[in-house]
């Protein structure tokens, strides 16, 4: 049974609202990766296409004045001074705060990484694949060096990252991490009510969304199947069985619950297709279970969104590491306020000069 894809404007808006944030983060990272964390302005201008910047670097800097300082320096000892970019003092404060928040949440990040490995078929995931997914889960850039090496009781890195033959292995199974969001929610409800609650998905379509009767009946029967934990062994399930689909939905639900924004690009999820035993057509699960997930086409890429994590376009199920994003957004807003004030003062000055010119003109004619 198929479900026709329908546009959800609110969830599309959630992605649209973060577009400026992601673009600014990308430019900041580009500068931070340079030697000395400085770069000639013209070099950054040449990378506009790769950074997907639709405006010139100078325009970008004018729109986001709190990120960088511009100063003159020489590229070579005897060359003429040219404009360089360096991190502003306010951005430096933010970067220090970012490190502090990640240090405070280190155990939380370790738990996330363990969970990703525990859901995999052989408790092993390609290190290069995890590096490509680090932003989605909030892992530090150097997590394979710093985070993994600090916890040999959990992780073993095999091979050299970057050569596509490096793997991260789970050394020991921690039962504390082996409970999904769905199972933890059922336990909490059981404690509150005193009645045993069966783990189950929160399947709910937004207002105005409808599916055919036969599909509703299929969903009802599918929901009645026992919940299968993404941390349980699924090797005995047939790939095309309803039980395997139940397990696949459980893994996808847990993956999105572990992600920073409770959403991930489908191609990135697909990187773990082999490790998690997803079928080649795994992406169809998102539309078939449209009461759990939404596929957004914003930005020319398919993004899977966990519906229950959002109320309209607002993220309600917030990851502890989102404090970092909030701080960065504050930094951008401060810069925007300063820019707006500068433009206001400039307009006032122009208006004042025009008024003075208008007063002086009749006086000259009188003479």
XYZ file of C-alpha atoms in Angstrom:
367
model
C 0.000 0.000 0.000
C 1.234 3.442 -0.895
C 0.582 6.841 0.614
C 0.622 9.928 -1.594
C 3.190 12.462 -0.383
C 1.647 15.710 0.857
C 3.405 18.974 1.607
C 3.554 20.058 5.263
C 4.234 23.792 5.174
C 4.961 24.047 8.894
C 7.702 21.416 8.893
C 9.131 22.840 5.657
C 9.266 26.188 7.459
C 11.312 24.606 10.281
C 14.011 23.762 7.739
C 13.756 27.135 5.994
C 14.205 28.969 9.317
C 17.558 27.255 9.880
C 18.968 28.058 6.433
C 20.863 31.190 7.527
C 22.198 29.417 10.614
C 23.624 26.499 8.606
C 25.126 28.819 5.991
C 26.874 30.955 8.610
C 28.168 27.871 10.416
C 29.591 26.588 7.127
C 31.494 29.830 6.470
C 32.785 29.946 10.062
C 34.034 26.358 9.774
C 35.788 27.215 6.504
C 37.771 29.983 8.230
C 38.479 27.907 11.354
C 39.987 25.139 9.198
C 42.590 27.561 7.774
C 46.131 27.798 9.255
C 46.029 30.355 12.056
C 42.244 30.565 11.545
C 42.676 33.514 9.141
C 42.060 33.736 5.398
C 42.480 36.370 2.659
C 39.055 37.686 1.743
C 39.620 37.024 -1.962
C 40.441 33.347 -1.267
C 37.103 32.933 0.507
C 35.391 34.696 -2.402
C 36.714 31.994 -4.748
C 35.064 29.309 -2.606
C 31.588 30.854 -2.803
C 30.235 28.210 -5.152
C 31.428 25.332 -2.970
C 29.955 27.029 0.107
C 26.705 27.622 -1.827
C 26.799 31.330 -1.056
C 24.435 33.206 -3.368
C 25.972 36.599 -2.505
C 29.521 38.010 -2.546
C 31.574 37.550 0.615
C 31.504 41.308 1.348
C 27.699 41.271 1.215
C 27.634 38.217 3.476
C 29.898 39.997 5.982
C 27.718 43.119 5.915
C 24.650 41.015 6.642
C 26.383 39.141 9.482
C 28.677 41.718 11.117
C 29.297 39.844 14.392
C 31.250 36.927 12.956
C 34.562 38.229 11.603
C 36.987 41.151 11.756
C 38.625 42.466 8.582
C 42.252 43.593 8.727
C 45.106 44.188 6.269
C 48.033 41.787 5.973
C 50.470 40.444 3.381
C 50.064 37.031 1.757
C 53.798 37.050 0.951
C 56.503 39.111 2.713
C 56.970 41.604 -0.168
C 53.415 41.631 -1.542
C 50.914 44.464 -1.060
C 48.633 44.255 2.011
C 45.212 42.762 1.242
C 42.039 42.290 3.357
C 42.100 39.243 5.630
C 39.347 37.719 7.771
C 39.764 36.525 11.329
C 37.354 35.377 14.015
C 35.773 38.277 15.944
C 36.099 38.466 19.730
C 32.384 37.705 20.075
C 32.675 34.619 17.870
C 35.723 33.523 19.873
C 33.636 33.748 23.064
C 30.969 31.612 21.400
C 33.556 28.988 20.342
C 34.818 28.789 23.927
C 31.226 28.377 25.116
C 30.638 25.673 22.491
C 33.622 23.687 23.778
C 32.410 24.061 27.366
C 28.896 22.794 26.527
C 30.293 19.791 24.634
C 32.646 18.983 27.523
C 29.718 19.143 29.966
C 27.692 16.796 27.749
C 30.516 14.375 27.011
C 28.769 11.416 28.688
C 25.631 12.212 26.695
C 27.666 12.112 23.450
C 29.301 8.829 24.483
C 25.821 7.387 25.032
C 24.721 8.537 21.566
C 27.732 6.933 19.913
C 27.220 3.694 21.829
C 23.565 3.598 20.804
C 24.403 4.042 17.121
C 26.838 1.109 17.337
C 24.458 -1.029 19.406
C 21.740 -0.755 16.741
C 24.070 -1.957 13.992
C 24.126 -5.569 12.791
C 27.669 -6.420 13.936
C 28.136 -3.567 16.442
C 30.583 -2.047 13.943
C 30.209 1.073 11.758
C 32.572 2.573 9.180
C 34.506 5.417 10.841
C 34.310 7.487 7.645
C 30.515 7.176 7.595
C 30.327 8.380 11.189
C 32.546 11.365 10.314
C 30.103 12.306 7.527
C 27.257 12.161 10.066
C 28.948 13.963 12.974
C 27.100 17.258 12.477
C 23.722 15.510 12.537
C 24.354 14.132 16.039
C 26.441 16.968 17.480
C 29.721 15.054 17.703
C 32.895 17.199 17.899
C 35.000 17.455 14.720
C 37.783 15.449 16.384
C 35.539 12.900 18.136
C 37.448 9.906 16.656
C 40.676 11.182 18.206
C 39.548 12.756 21.468
C 36.228 11.190 22.453
C 36.817 7.621 21.261
C 40.342 7.350 22.690
C 39.121 8.436 26.140
C 36.697 5.526 26.413
C 38.538 2.280 25.480
C 36.007 0.385 27.586
C 33.356 1.264 24.971
C 35.129 1.858 21.651
C 37.877 0.408 19.496
C 39.048 2.212 16.349
C 40.402 -0.141 13.685
C 42.384 1.214 10.730
C 43.120 4.796 9.709
C 40.139 7.141 9.145
C 39.996 8.643 5.667
C 41.052 5.492 3.838
C 37.534 3.959 3.793
C 38.860 0.897 5.610
C 38.537 2.221 9.127
C 35.866 0.982 11.531
C 34.575 1.862 14.969
C 33.727 -1.191 17.068
C 31.666 -1.479 20.229
C 33.832 -3.100 22.913
C 31.213 -3.646 25.612
C 27.421 -3.630 25.754
C 25.906 -1.192 28.264
C 22.365 -2.195 29.208
C 21.601 1.398 30.270
C 21.921 2.508 26.642
C 19.845 -0.400 25.282
C 16.476 1.283 25.761
C 14.863 3.312 22.997
C 12.946 6.563 23.364
C 9.730 4.567 22.846
C 10.591 2.102 25.639
C 11.660 4.839 28.060
C 8.421 6.727 27.383
C 6.356 3.602 28.124
C 8.255 3.083 31.389
C 7.630 6.675 32.464
C 3.911 6.354 31.715
C 3.765 3.077 33.665
C 5.373 4.731 36.695
C 2.969 7.679 36.537
C -0.228 5.644 36.089
C 0.681 2.449 37.920
C -0.556 0.541 34.873
C 1.760 -1.397 32.584
C 2.001 0.500 29.286
C 3.026 -1.313 26.118
C 5.768 0.447 24.085
C 4.112 1.935 21.012
C 4.652 4.594 18.354
C 2.778 7.879 18.547
C 1.156 7.634 15.079
C -0.775 10.831 14.356
C -1.445 12.745 11.169
C -1.558 16.564 11.316
C -4.904 18.373 10.737
C -6.006 18.282 7.114
C -4.026 15.126 6.249
C -5.995 12.058 5.240
C -5.184 8.525 4.046
C -7.412 5.976 2.302
C -9.542 3.567 4.329
C -7.542 0.466 3.346
C -4.332 2.236 4.406
C -5.863 3.205 7.755
C -6.793 -0.437 8.339
C -3.262 -1.556 7.410
C -1.756 0.982 9.844
C -4.111 -0.170 12.599
C -3.090 -3.815 12.120
C 0.591 -2.879 11.843
C 0.426 -0.857 15.059
C -1.006 -3.917 16.842
C 2.179 -5.869 16.109
C 4.505 -6.006 19.152
C 7.090 -3.227 19.322
C 10.565 -4.469 18.372
C 13.434 -2.650 20.049
C 16.108 -1.290 17.679
C 18.658 -2.724 20.134
C 17.364 -6.300 19.849
C 18.761 -8.952 17.501
C 16.915 -8.836 14.157
C 18.959 -11.443 12.268
C 16.081 -13.974 12.291
C 13.578 -11.632 10.582
C 12.887 -11.926 6.860
C 13.660 -8.652 5.051
C 10.111 -8.396 3.632
C 8.257 -9.381 6.825
C 5.965 -7.002 8.793
C 8.189 -7.616 11.823
C 11.246 -6.398 9.930
C 9.374 -3.271 8.891
C 8.404 -2.726 12.535
C 12.042 -3.036 13.497
C 13.185 -0.743 10.644
C 10.701 1.944 11.714
C 11.992 1.539 15.275
C 15.601 2.068 14.158
C 14.697 5.115 12.035
C 12.647 6.576 14.889
C 15.552 6.085 17.301
C 18.104 7.533 14.845
C 16.036 10.688 14.367
C 15.492 10.906 18.148
C 19.282 10.835 18.628
C 19.864 13.529 15.998
C 20.281 17.161 17.055
C 17.263 18.560 15.228
C 15.177 15.349 15.132
C 15.599 15.333 11.376
C 18.223 14.066 8.924
C 18.810 14.093 5.159
C 17.711 10.742 3.722
C 21.030 10.214 1.810
C 22.925 10.482 5.111
C 20.616 7.936 6.763
C 21.184 5.719 3.740
C 24.908 5.582 4.501
C 24.082 3.097 7.286
C 21.888 0.929 5.058
C 24.190 -2.101 5.302
C 24.996 -1.710 9.002
C 21.301 -1.450 9.945
C 19.987 -3.976 7.394
C 17.785 -1.435 5.607
C 16.346 -2.527 2.256
C 17.160 -0.585 -0.910
C 13.673 0.935 -0.730
C 13.961 1.920 2.956
C 13.054 5.559 2.205
C 9.493 4.513 1.262
C 8.938 3.782 4.970
C 8.890 7.526 5.656
C 5.890 8.171 3.391
C 4.118 4.897 4.255
C 4.272 5.882 7.934
C 3.341 9.518 7.395
C 1.858 9.692 10.898
C 5.368 9.236 12.310
C 7.591 10.901 9.720
C 7.530 13.646 7.137
C 9.761 13.911 4.066
C 10.634 17.519 3.244
C 11.976 18.439 -0.197
C 13.322 21.831 0.892
C 16.753 22.762 -0.448
C 16.595 20.141 -3.193
C 17.289 17.286 -0.772
C 14.977 14.810 0.938
C 14.971 15.317 4.704
C 13.237 12.896 7.085
C 11.586 14.654 10.043
C 10.218 13.095 13.222
C 6.698 14.525 13.512
C 6.252 14.092 17.268
C 9.338 16.242 17.955
C 7.680 19.324 16.421
C 4.671 21.482 17.140
C 4.000 23.241 13.861
C 7.441 24.619 12.901
C 8.781 24.681 16.485
C 11.066 21.956 17.821
C 9.664 20.890 21.206
C 11.786 17.780 21.835
C 15.091 19.577 22.274
C 18.511 17.971 22.431
C 20.729 19.227 25.327
C 23.401 20.215 22.779
C 21.027 22.690 21.111
C 22.189 25.238 23.696
C 25.143 25.675 21.307
C 22.864 26.503 18.392
C 20.850 28.931 20.527
C 24.041 30.808 21.451
C 25.087 31.060 17.794
C 21.643 32.361 16.797
C 21.932 34.978 19.572
C 25.303 36.045 18.142
C 23.755 36.457 14.679
C 20.802 38.407 16.100
C 23.140 40.775 17.973
C 24.984 41.488 14.744
C 21.698 42.031 12.882
C 20.524 44.510 15.531
C 23.779 46.450 15.252
C 23.501 46.489 11.472
C 19.876 47.683 11.650
C 20.896 50.474 14.054
C 23.763 51.551 11.772
C 21.397 51.668 8.779
C 18.887 53.685 10.807
C 21.518 56.221 11.837
C 22.749 56.416 8.249
C 19.218 57.097 6.969
C 18.758 59.770 9.628
C 22.005 61.433 8.579
C 20.988 61.404 4.898
C 17.565 62.838 5.788
C 19.181 65.533 7.896
C 21.530 66.509 5.069
C 18.621 66.672 2.620
C 16.662 68.921 4.973
C 19.658 71.230 5.426
C 20.145 71.384 1.660
C 16.450 72.223 1.224
C 16.728 75.115 3.735
C 19.918 76.493 2.174
C 18.549 76.458 -1.408
C 15.820 79.156 -0.902
C 18.321 81.325 0.998
C 20.655 81.369 -2.067
C 17.775 82.297 -4.372
C 16.860 85.226 -2.043
C 20.362 86.579 -2.298
